[in-house]
Amino acid sequence: MINDLWYKNAVFYCLSVETYMDANGDGIGDFAGLMRRLDYLHGLGVTAVWLMPFQTSPWRDSGYDIADYYNVDSRFGTLGDFVEFTHAAKQRGIRVIIDLVVNHTSDEHPWFKEARADPSSRYRDWYIWSKKKPPNAQSGMVFPGVQKSTWTYDSVARQYYFHRFYDFQPDLNTSNPHVHAEILKIMGFWIQQGVSGFRMDAVPFVISTKGAKARKPAEQYDMLRSMREFLQWRQGDSIILAEANVLPETDMEYFGADGDRMQMMFNFQVNQHLFYALAASDWRPLAKALKATKPRPATAQWGLFLRNHDELDLGRLSPEHRKIVFDAFGPDPEMQLYQRGIRRRLAPMLEGDRRRIELAYSLMFTLPGTPVIRYGDEIGMGDDLSLRERTCARTPMQWSDEPRGGFTKSDKPVLPVITGGPFGYEHVNAAKQRRDANSMLNWTERIVRMRKEVPEIGWGDFEILQTRDTRVFAMRYDWRNNSVLFVHNLDSRPREIYLDPGIPGDAGQLLVNLLSDDHSRADENGKHRLLIEAYGYRWYRVGGLDYLLRRSDVESGVSR
Ligand code: GLC
Ligand code: CA
């Protein structure tokens, strides 16, 4: 299949137009505002931006309830503004990925309105109906505690309709070939407006069999292949990044044994175990998750993240491990959500401790995959727990110490800007951090820059090294006759380890530190004695800085 593997060594940045920057002063972010911040993003060094939904929507689930797939919500601008934006991003070498939300529509979508009003409408069968309330209506809710059921009675249709998510998000009957054809049309449309692909929302539900009779929903994986094919026939370098929080044994169903389905998936397995590693200062379960998610086609890539716009879902951890993470990072009930997760942003979870935030990011940037940064995390933004559900971590970007953090001139921002306290815009903002050489923002910029210079992570094979210390995690990547090695101390105390880089020959004698002057030479036994400060991390090149001279298209296996 035709392809361009740009995503194998990219840096993604996820943002919502609504809360990034308001240019016309109505309190709501817009494409004109986002355009003005493209140079900021370019300076940060990210190579792809993932935009959360911006299509026409009643906005009852931050746009994940779409009422017109072929338009920009007028609050954010016009289609013309959107194309100006994709053009300007392209000029700066930044690709644009957008959310593809096709598991369901808004209940205000004309398709649903017509479907419920007229049993003979061609749209009737675009949704999932049942005359009687199915016996399993009280199960399978995605938002337990908030969402009461998955089937709701519609008094106009006089039938129940199925909704995996909120009741205002009726599920599309994705098995209907007309719906499938429409989904392809939507993808084709946005490709034509200049995007490089999609973050596909809720993929396991999109491809699932649905309906009152689907007692045991089954995934129809072949749908993924046909979407991928369509996309690549239209534009060879476009990708789908799947949101699929699934068990490792089904990963290959999503990637496709021949790499013929999704190019990328978010690694939820690693995400949850990474937080466990940080909470318990123990890397062993993380190593297990890395090994379990290791098998994938050469062209496929993991998307790695710390926090996203949803809650930190801990549902895949064992009850004991989950409790440890809750106790460490979200002990109060108001910090928790849907009986499975934590709704806070990263910096407050880590008590604003720079050492721990850097450690978390350094891990994210060096684990196998492509890093995805959440807007605001590059300056260590906080959350507002007075806002309901997941909204608490979606407040406006804090640009400066001007009123409303420089997000808007309006005194009625679409969501409150975090004000006062340690995370208020007065202290935490991009302008201030630009001036401070040691700020989080400048740290992030440097780490992004370095990550791009270490393609071994995106392309190479990894091996987890034995440190004989459950608190110090070490791994090595090999690619094109070069090796890099990363060490992370998860402990709140300094640790000393003896490390064998596991490289034959002389190269392993020298570890060159990429981030400071603290290099390491092996002792007479070929081992490195490394003293790592509390929450410290090291990025090493094995053998020296002549790696670019040694890099070769041909794997020789000797001269590392
Ligand atoms: C995904 C999104 C989430 C949204 C849901 C329904 O899980 O990440 O934000 O609420 O789908 O579309
Ligand atoms: Ca605006």
Coordinates of C-alpha atoms and ligand atoms in Angstrom, one line a residue:
M1 CA 0.0 0.0 0.0
I2 CA 1.3 3.5 -0.9
N3 CA 2.6 5.3 2.1
D4 CA 4.8 8.0 3.6
L5 CA 6.0 7.2 7.0
W6 CA 6.3 10.8 8.3
Y7 CA 4.3 9.9 11.5
K8 CA 7.0 7.4 12.6
N9 CA 9.2 10.2 13.9
A10 CA 6.9 13.1 14.5
V11 CA 5.8 15.2 17.4
F12 CA 2.1 15.8 17.8
Y13 CA 0.3 18.6 19.6
C14 CA -3.3 18.4 20.5
L15 CA -5.5 21.5 20.9
S16 CA -9.0 22.8 20.8
V17 CA -9.8 25.8 18.6
E18 CA -12.4 26.9 21.1
T19 CA -9.9 27.5 23.9
Y20 CA -6.7 28.4 22.1
M21 CA -7.0 32.0 21.0
D22 CA -9.9 34.4 20.3
A23 CA -9.1 36.9 17.6
N24 CA -12.5 38.5 17.1
G25 CA -13.1 39.3 20.7
D26 CA -16.4 37.3 21.3
G27 CA -14.8 35.2 24.0
I28 CA -14.5 32.0 21.9
G29 CA -11.3 30.8 20.3
D30 CA -11.3 30.8 16.5
F31 CA -9.3 29.8 13.5
A32 CA -8.1 33.4 13.0
G33 CA -6.7 33.3 16.5
L34 CA -5.1 29.9 16.0
M35 CA -3.4 31.1 12.9
R36 CA -1.7 33.8 14.9
R37 CA -0.2 31.2 17.2
L38 CA 1.2 29.0 14.4
D39 CA 4.6 30.6 14.9
Y40 CA 4.5 29.7 18.5
L41 CA 3.8 26.1 17.6
H42 CA 6.5 26.2 15.0
G43 CA 8.9 27.5 17.6
L44 CA 8.0 24.7 19.9
G45 CA 9.0 22.3 17.2
V46 CA 5.9 20.2 16.9
T47 CA 5.4 18.7 13.5
A48 CA 1.7 17.9 13.6
V49 CA -1.3 19.4 15.2
W50 CA -4.4 17.4 16.1
L51 CA -7.5 19.6 16.2
M52 CA -10.4 18.5 18.4
P53 CA -13.8 18.8 16.8
F54 CA -14.7 22.2 15.3
Q55 CA -17.6 21.2 13.0
T56 CA -21.1 22.6 13.4
S57 CA -22.4 21.3 16.7
P58 CA -24.8 22.1 19.6
W59 CA -21.6 21.6 21.7
R60 CA -23.0 19.5 24.4
D61 CA -19.9 17.3 24.5
S62 CA -17.2 19.7 23.4
G63 CA -18.1 19.2 19.7
Y64 CA -18.1 15.4 19.9
D65 CA -21.8 15.7 18.9
I66 CA -21.7 16.9 15.3
A67 CA -24.7 18.3 13.5
D68 CA -23.0 19.0 10.1
Y69 CA -19.8 17.1 9.1
Y70 CA -19.2 19.4 6.1
N71 CA -18.8 22.7 7.9
V72 CA -17.0 24.7 10.5
D73 CA -19.0 25.8 13.5
S74 CA -19.7 29.4 12.8
R75 CA -18.4 30.4 16.3
F76 CA -14.9 29.4 15.1
G77 CA -15.0 30.9 11.6
T78 CA -15.8 29.6 8.1
L79 CA -14.5 26.9 5.9
G80 CA -12.5 29.6 4.2
D81 CA -10.7 30.4 7.5
F82 CA -10.1 26.7 8.0
V83 CA -8.3 26.4 4.6
E84 CA -6.3 29.5 5.4
F85 CA -5.2 27.7 8.5
T86 CA -4.2 24.4 6.9
H87 CA -2.3 26.4 4.3
A88 CA -0.4 28.5 6.9
A89 CA 0.4 25.3 8.8
K90 CA 1.7 23.6 5.7
Q91 CA 3.9 26.6 5.0
R92 CA 5.6 26.0 8.4
G93 CA 5.9 22.3 7.8
I94 CA 3.2 21.4 10.3
R95 CA 0.6 18.8 9.4
V96 CA -3.0 19.0 10.5
I97 CA -4.9 16.0 11.8
I98 CA -8.5 16.4 12.8
D99 CA -11.0 14.4 14.9
L100 CA -13.3 12.0 12.9
V101 CA -16.3 11.5 15.1
V102 CA -18.5 9.0 13.3
N103 CA -19.6 6.6 15.9
H104 CA -22.6 8.9 16.5
T105 CA -24.0 12.2 15.5
S106 CA -25.7 14.9 17.5
D107 CA -29.4 14.4 18.0
E108 CA -29.8 17.7 16.2
H109 CA -28.2 16.4 13.0
P110 CA -30.7 16.6 10.1
W111 CA -30.2 12.9 9.5
F112 CA -31.4 12.0 13.0
K113 CA -34.3 14.5 12.8
E114 CA -35.5 13.0 9.6
A115 CA -34.9 9.5 10.8
R116 CA -37.0 9.9 14.0
A117 CA -39.8 11.8 12.2
D118 CA -40.4 9.5 9.3
P119 CA -40.2 5.7 9.4
S120 CA -39.9 5.6 5.6
S121 CA -37.0 8.1 5.5
R122 CA -33.8 6.9 3.9
Y123 CA -32.1 8.0 7.1
R124 CA -34.2 5.8 9.4
D125 CA -31.8 2.9 9.1
W126 CA -28.8 5.2 9.6
Y127 CA -29.5 4.8 13.4
I128 CA -30.2 1.9 15.7
W129 CA -33.8 1.4 16.8
S130 CA -35.8 -0.9 19.0
K131 CA -39.5 -1.1 19.6
K132 CA -39.0 -2.5 23.1
K133 CA -36.4 -1.4 25.6
P134 CA -33.6 -4.0 25.2
P135 CA -32.8 -6.0 28.4
N136 CA -29.2 -4.8 28.4
A137 CA -30.1 -1.1 28.3
Q138 CA -28.6 -0.5 31.7
S139 CA -25.2 -1.8 30.7
G140 CA -22.2 -0.7 28.6
M141 CA -22.4 3.0 29.4
V142 CA -19.2 4.9 28.6
F143 CA -19.8 7.5 31.2
P144 CA -21.1 5.6 34.3
G145 CA -22.4 7.7 37.0
V146 CA -23.5 10.4 34.6
Q147 CA -25.1 8.4 31.7
K148 CA -28.0 6.3 32.9
S149 CA -28.6 4.0 30.0
T150 CA -27.6 3.1 26.4
W151 CA -31.1 3.1 25.0
T152 CA -33.5 6.1 25.3
Y153 CA -37.1 6.4 24.3
D154 CA -37.8 8.8 21.5
S155 CA -41.3 10.1 21.6
V156 CA -41.3 11.2 18.0
A157 CA -40.1 7.9 16.6
R158 CA -42.0 6.0 19.3
Q159 CA -39.0 3.7 19.6
Y160 CA -35.9 3.4 21.6
Y161 CA -32.6 4.4 20.0
F162 CA -29.1 3.2 20.9
H163 CA -26.4 5.5 22.2
R164 CA -23.1 4.2 23.5
F165 CA -22.3 7.7 24.9
Y166 CA -24.7 10.4 26.1
D167 CA -28.3 10.3 25.1
F168 CA -27.9 13.3 22.8
Q169 CA -25.4 11.2 20.7
P170 CA -27.4 8.6 18.8
D171 CA -25.2 5.9 17.4
L172 CA -24.9 5.7 13.7
N173 CA -25.6 2.3 12.1
T174 CA -22.1 1.9 10.8
S175 CA -22.9 -1.5 9.3
N176 CA -25.3 0.2 6.8
P177 CA -23.3 0.5 3.5
H178 CA -24.8 4.0 3.0
V179 CA -23.4 5.2 6.3
H180 CA -20.1 3.6 5.5
A181 CA -20.0 5.4 2.1
E182 CA -20.9 8.7 3.9
I183 CA -18.0 8.3 6.3
L184 CA -15.6 7.9 3.4
K185 CA -17.1 11.0 1.8
I186 CA -16.5 12.9 5.0
M187 CA -12.8 11.8 5.0
G188 CA -12.5 12.7 1.3
F189 CA -13.9 16.2 2.0
W190 CA -11.5 17.1 4.7
I191 CA -8.5 15.7 2.9
Q192 CA -9.4 18.1 0.2
Q193 CA -9.3 21.0 2.7
G194 CA -5.7 20.3 3.4
V195 CA -5.6 17.8 6.4
S196 CA -3.1 14.9 6.6
G197 CA -5.4 12.5 8.4
F198 CA -7.7 11.8 11.3
R199 CA -7.8 10.9 14.9
M200 CA -10.6 8.5 14.8
D201 CA -12.9 8.7 17.8
A202 CA -14.1 5.6 19.7
V203 CA -12.9 3.1 17.0
P204 CA -14.0 -0.1 18.8
F205 CA -17.6 1.2 18.9
V206 CA -17.5 2.4 15.3
I207 CA -16.7 -1.0 14.0
S208 CA -18.8 -3.0 16.5
T209 CA -22.1 -4.7 15.5
K210 CA -24.9 -2.7 17.1
G211 CA -28.5 -3.2 17.9
A212 CA -31.0 -4.8 20.3
K213 CA -30.1 -8.3 18.8
A214 CA -26.3 -7.8 19.0
R215 CA -26.1 -9.5 22.4
K216 CA -22.4 -9.9 22.1
P217 CA -21.1 -7.1 20.0
A218 CA -18.4 -8.2 17.5
E219 CA -15.8 -6.0 15.9
Q220 CA -15.9 -5.8 12.1
Y221 CA -12.2 -5.1 11.6
D222 CA -12.4 -5.2 7.8
M223 CA -14.1 -1.8 8.0
L224 CA -10.7 -0.4 9.1
R225 CA -9.1 -1.7 5.9
S226 CA -11.6 -0.1 3.6
M227 CA -11.3 3.3 5.4
R228 CA -7.5 3.1 5.2
E229 CA -7.6 2.1 1.5
F230 CA -9.9 4.9 0.6
L231 CA -7.8 7.4 2.4
Q232 CA -4.5 6.3 0.8
W233 CA -6.0 6.1 -2.7
R234 CA -7.0 9.7 -2.3
Q235 CA -3.8 10.9 -0.7
G236 CA -0.9 8.5 0.0
D237 CA 0.6 10.2 3.1
S238 CA -2.6 10.6 5.1
I239 CA -3.1 8.6 8.3
I240 CA -5.6 7.4 10.8
L241 CA -4.7 7.6 14.5
A242 CA -7.1 5.4 16.3
E243 CA -8.6 6.0 19.7
A244 CA -9.0 2.4 20.8
N245 CA -8.5 1.5 24.5
V246 CA -8.2 -2.2 23.8
L247 CA -6.2 -5.2 25.2
P248 CA -2.8 -5.9 23.7
E249 CA -4.0 -9.2 22.2
T250 CA -6.3 -7.3 19.7
D251 CA -3.7 -4.6 18.7
M252 CA -2.8 -6.5 15.6
E253 CA -6.4 -6.6 14.5
Y254 CA -6.3 -2.8 14.5
F255 CA -3.0 -2.4 12.8
G256 CA -3.6 -5.3 10.4
A257 CA -1.2 -8.2 10.1
D258 CA 0.1 -6.7 6.9
G259 CA 0.0 -3.1 8.2
D260 CA -3.1 -2.6 6.1
R261 CA -5.4 -1.0 8.7
M262 CA -4.7 1.8 11.2
Q263 CA -1.3 3.5 10.8
M264 CA -1.4 4.7 14.4
M265 CA -3.1 3.9 17.7
F266 CA -2.9 5.5 21.1
N267 CA -1.1 3.3 23.5
F268 CA -3.6 3.3 26.4
Q269 CA -1.9 0.2 27.9
V270 CA 1.4 2.0 28.3
N271 CA -0.3 5.2 29.4
Q272 CA -1.9 3.6 32.4
H273 CA 1.2 1.6 33.4
L274 CA 3.3 4.7 33.0
F275 CA 1.2 6.5 35.7
Y276 CA 1.5 3.4 37.9
A277 CA 5.3 3.5 37.5
L278 CA 5.3 7.2 38.5
A279 CA 3.0 6.5 41.5
A280 CA 4.6 3.4 42.8
S281 CA 8.3 4.1 41.7
D282 CA 8.3 0.7 40.1
W283 CA 8.9 0.1 36.4
R284 CA 8.1 -3.6 36.2
P285 CA 4.5 -3.4 35.1
L286 CA 5.4 -0.7 32.6
A287 CA 8.0 -3.0 31.1
K288 CA 5.3 -5.7 30.8
A289 CA 3.0 -3.3 29.0
L290 CA 5.8 -2.3 26.6
K291 CA 6.5 -5.9 25.8
A292 CA 2.9 -6.7 25.4
T293 CA 2.4 -3.9 22.9
K294 CA 5.7 -4.5 21.1
P295 CA 4.4 -6.6 18.2
R296 CA 3.3 -4.3 15.4
P297 CA 3.9 -4.0 11.7
A298 CA 7.0 -2.0 10.7
T299 CA 4.9 0.8 9.2
A300 CA 2.7 1.1 12.3
Q301 CA 3.3 3.5 15.2
W302 CA 2.1 4.0 18.7
G303 CA 0.8 7.4 19.8
L304 CA 2.2 8.1 23.3
F305 CA 0.6 10.5 25.7
L306 CA 0.5 11.5 29.3
R307 CA -2.8 13.4 29.6
N308 CA -5.4 14.1 27.0
H309 CA -8.7 15.9 26.9
D310 CA -10.5 13.0 28.7
E311 CA -10.0 11.6 32.1
L312 CA -6.9 9.5 32.8
D313 CA -8.6 6.1 32.4
L314 CA -7.1 3.6 34.8
G315 CA -9.6 0.8 34.0
R316 CA -6.9 -1.5 32.7
L317 CA -4.9 -1.6 35.9
S318 CA -5.5 -4.2 38.6
P319 CA -7.6 -3.0 41.5
E320 CA -4.5 -2.8 43.7
H321 CA -2.5 -0.9 41.2
R322 CA -5.4 1.4 40.4
K323 CA -5.7 2.3 44.1
I324 CA -2.1 3.2 44.3
V325 CA -2.5 5.6 41.4
F326 CA -5.6 7.1 42.8
D327 CA -4.0 7.6 46.2
A328 CA -1.0 9.2 44.7
F329 CA -2.5 11.4 42.0
G330 CA -6.3 11.8 42.7
P331 CA -7.2 11.0 46.3
D332 CA -10.3 13.2 46.5
P333 CA -13.6 12.0 45.0
E334 CA -13.9 15.3 43.1
M335 CA -10.6 14.5 41.3
Q336 CA -12.0 11.2 40.1
L337 CA -14.5 10.5 37.3
Y338 CA -16.6 7.6 35.9
Q339 CA -15.5 5.2 38.6
R340 CA -12.2 4.6 36.7
G341 CA -10.2 7.7 36.2
I342 CA -8.6 11.0 37.2
R343 CA -9.7 14.2 35.6
R344 CA -6.9 16.5 36.6
R345 CA -4.1 17.9 34.4
L346 CA -0.6 16.6 34.7
A347 CA 1.1 19.4 36.6
P348 CA -1.3 19.5 39.6
M349 CA -1.2 15.7 39.8
L350 CA 2.5 15.9 40.2
E351 CA 2.1 18.8 42.7
G352 CA 3.8 21.2 40.3
D353 CA 7.1 19.5 41.0
R354 CA 9.3 20.3 38.0
R355 CA 11.5 17.2 38.6
R356 CA 8.6 14.8 38.4
I357 CA 7.0 16.6 35.5
E358 CA 10.3 16.4 33.5
L359 CA 10.6 12.8 34.5
A360 CA 7.1 12.0 33.2
Y361 CA 7.8 13.9 29.9
S362 CA 11.2 12.4 29.5
L363 CA 9.6 9.0 29.7
M364 CA 6.9 9.9 27.2
F365 CA 9.4 11.2 24.8
T366 CA 11.7 8.1 25.0
L367 CA 9.2 5.3 25.0
P368 CA 8.5 3.5 21.7
G369 CA 6.2 5.7 19.6
T370 CA 5.3 9.2 18.6
P371 CA 4.7 11.7 21.4
V372 CA 1.5 13.6 21.6
I373 CA 1.6 16.8 23.7
R374 CA -1.6 18.3 25.2
Y375 CA -1.8 22.0 24.8
G376 CA -0.9 23.9 28.0
D377 CA 1.1 21.0 29.3
E378 CA 4.2 22.6 27.8
I379 CA 3.8 25.5 30.3
G380 CA 2.5 23.3 33.1
M381 CA -1.1 24.5 33.2
G382 CA -3.4 23.4 35.9
D383 CA -7.1 22.5 36.1
D384 CA -10.3 23.9 37.5
L385 CA -12.2 21.2 39.4
S386 CA -15.3 23.4 39.8
L387 CA -16.0 22.7 36.2
R388 CA -18.0 19.6 35.5
E389 CA -16.7 16.2 34.3
R390 CA -13.8 16.5 31.9
T391 CA -14.2 20.2 31.3
C392 CA -11.9 20.9 34.2
A393 CA -8.8 20.2 32.1
R394 CA -10.0 22.1 29.0
T395 CA -9.7 25.7 30.2
P396 CA -8.3 28.4 27.9
M397 CA -4.6 28.5 27.0
Q398 CA -2.6 30.9 29.2
W399 CA -0.6 33.2 26.9
S400 CA 0.4 36.1 29.1
D401 CA -0.4 37.9 32.4
E402 CA -2.8 40.2 30.6
P403 CA -6.5 40.0 31.5
R404 CA -7.9 36.5 30.8
G405 CA -4.4 35.2 30.2
G406 CA -4.3 37.0 26.9
F407 CA -6.7 34.4 25.5
T408 CA -9.4 36.9 24.7
K409 CA -10.3 40.6 25.0
S410 CA -13.8 39.7 26.1
D411 CA -14.6 39.6 29.8
K412 CA -16.8 36.5 29.1
P413 CA -14.4 33.8 28.0
V414 CA -16.1 30.6 26.8
L415 CA -14.6 28.8 29.8
P416 CA -13.1 30.4 32.8
V417 CA -9.3 31.1 32.6
I418 CA -7.5 29.7 35.6
T419 CA -6.9 32.7 37.8
G420 CA -5.0 33.1 41.1
G421 CA -3.1 30.4 43.0
P422 CA -0.1 28.5 41.8
F423 CA -1.5 27.7 38.4
G424 CA -3.2 31.0 37.7
Y425 CA -2.4 32.8 34.4
E426 CA -0.6 35.5 36.4
H427 CA 2.2 33.0 37.2
V428 CA 1.8 30.3 34.6
N429 CA 1.8 31.7 31.1
A430 CA 3.7 31.4 27.8
A431 CA 5.1 35.0 27.6
K432 CA 6.7 34.8 31.0
Q433 CA 8.2 31.4 30.3
R434 CA 9.6 32.6 27.0
R435 CA 11.7 35.1 28.9
D436 CA 13.0 32.5 31.4
A437 CA 15.7 30.2 30.1
N438 CA 14.9 27.6 32.7
S439 CA 11.2 27.6 32.2
M440 CA 9.1 24.5 31.5
L441 CA 8.3 25.9 28.1
N442 CA 12.0 26.2 27.1
W443 CA 12.6 22.8 28.6
T444 CA 9.9 21.3 26.4
E445 CA 11.2 23.1 23.3
R446 CA 14.7 21.6 23.9
I447 CA 13.4 18.1 24.6
V448 CA 11.2 18.3 21.4
R449 CA 14.2 19.3 19.4
M450 CA 16.4 16.6 20.9
R451 CA 13.6 14.0 20.4
K452 CA 13.5 14.8 16.7
E453 CA 17.3 14.2 16.5
V454 CA 16.9 10.7 17.9
P455 CA 15.0 8.9 15.2
E456 CA 16.1 5.6 16.8
I457 CA 13.1 5.9 19.2
G458 CA 10.6 6.1 16.4
W459 CA 12.3 3.6 14.1
G460 CA 14.5 1.3 16.1
D461 CA 14.0 -1.8 18.1
F462 CA 14.1 -1.5 21.9
E463 CA 15.4 -3.6 24.7
I464 CA 14.7 -3.2 28.4
L465 CA 17.9 -3.4 30.3
Q466 CA 18.5 -5.1 33.6
T467 CA 19.3 -2.5 36.3
R468 CA 18.7 -4.7 39.3
D469 CA 16.8 -1.8 40.8
T470 CA 13.0 -1.7 40.4
R471 CA 13.1 2.1 40.7
V472 CA 15.6 2.8 37.9
F473 CA 14.3 2.0 34.4
A474 CA 16.7 1.7 31.5
M475 CA 16.1 0.9 27.9
R476 CA 18.2 0.9 24.7
Y477 CA 17.2 1.4 21.0
D478 CA 19.2 0.2 18.1
W479 CA 18.8 1.4 14.6
R480 CA 21.1 1.7 11.6
N481 CA 24.3 0.9 13.4
N482 CA 23.6 3.3 16.3
S483 CA 22.3 2.9 19.8
V484 CA 20.7 5.3 22.3
L485 CA 20.1 4.5 25.9
F486 CA 17.7 6.1 28.4
V487 CA 17.8 5.9 32.2
H488 CA 15.0 7.1 34.4
N489 CA 15.0 7.2 38.2
L490 CA 11.4 6.9 39.4
D491 CA 12.5 7.3 43.1
S492 CA 12.3 10.4 45.3
R493 CA 15.9 9.5 46.4
P494 CA 19.1 9.4 44.4
R495 CA 20.0 5.9 43.2
E496 CA 23.2 4.3 42.0
I497 CA 23.2 1.5 39.5
Y498 CA 25.7 -0.6 37.6
L499 CA 24.6 -0.8 34.0
D500 CA 25.7 -3.0 31.2
P501 CA 24.6 -1.4 27.9
G502 CA 24.6 -4.9 26.4
I503 CA 26.5 -3.9 23.3
P504 CA 29.3 -6.0 21.8
G505 CA 32.7 -4.4 21.2
D506 CA 34.1 -1.1 22.3
A507 CA 31.2 1.2 21.6
G508 CA 29.5 0.4 24.9
Q509 CA 32.5 1.8 26.8
L510 CA 31.3 5.4 26.3
L511 CA 27.9 6.9 27.0
V512 CA 27.6 10.5 25.8
N513 CA 25.0 12.5 27.6
L514 CA 22.8 14.4 25.2
L515 CA 21.4 16.8 27.7
S516 CA 24.3 17.7 30.0
D517 CA 28.1 17.2 30.3
D518 CA 27.8 14.3 32.6
H519 CA 29.1 11.5 30.3
S520 CA 30.0 8.0 31.4
R521 CA 32.9 5.6 30.8
A522 CA 32.6 2.0 31.7
D523 CA 34.8 0.4 34.4
E524 CA 37.1 -2.5 33.6
N525 CA 34.2 -4.9 33.6
G526 CA 32.4 -2.9 30.9
K527 CA 29.8 -1.7 33.3
H528 CA 28.7 1.9 33.9
R529 CA 28.3 3.2 37.4
L530 CA 25.6 5.8 37.2
L531 CA 24.5 7.9 40.1
I532 CA 21.1 9.4 39.3
E533 CA 19.5 12.1 41.4
A534 CA 16.0 11.9 42.7
Y535 CA 13.6 11.7 39.7
G536 CA 16.6 12.2 37.4
Y537 CA 16.8 11.0 33.8
R538 CA 19.6 10.5 31.2
W539 CA 19.6 10.5 27.5
Y540 CA 22.8 8.8 26.2
R541 CA 24.2 8.1 22.8
V542 CA 26.2 4.9 22.9
G543 CA 29.8 5.1 21.6
G544 CA 30.1 8.8 20.8
L545 CA 28.8 11.6 18.7
D546 CA 30.1 10.3 15.4
Y547 CA 26.8 8.5 15.1
L548 CA 25.8 10.4 12.0
L549 CA 29.0 9.4 10.4
R550 CA 28.3 5.8 11.3
R551 CA 24.6 5.8 10.4
S552 CA 24.1 3.5 7.4
D553 CA 21.2 2.3 5.4
V554 CA 22.7 -1.2 5.8
E555 CA 22.5 -2.8 9.2
S556 CA 26.0 -4.2 9.8
G557 CA 25.5 -5.3 13.4
V558 CA 29.1 -4.7 14.4
S559 CA 30.4 -1.1 14.3
R560 CA 28.0 0.5 16.7
Ligands
GLC1 C1 -14.1 9.9 22.8 C2 -13.6 11.3 23.1 C3 -14.5 11.9 24.2 C4 -15.9 12.0 23.7 C5 -16.4 10.6 23.2 C6 -17.7 10.7 22.5 O1 -14.0 9.1 23.9 O2 -12.3 11.3 23.4 O3 -14.0 13.2 24.5 O4 -16.7 12.4 24.7 O5 -15.5 10.0 22.4 O6 -17.5 11.1 21.2
CA2 CA -13.8 34.3 18.6

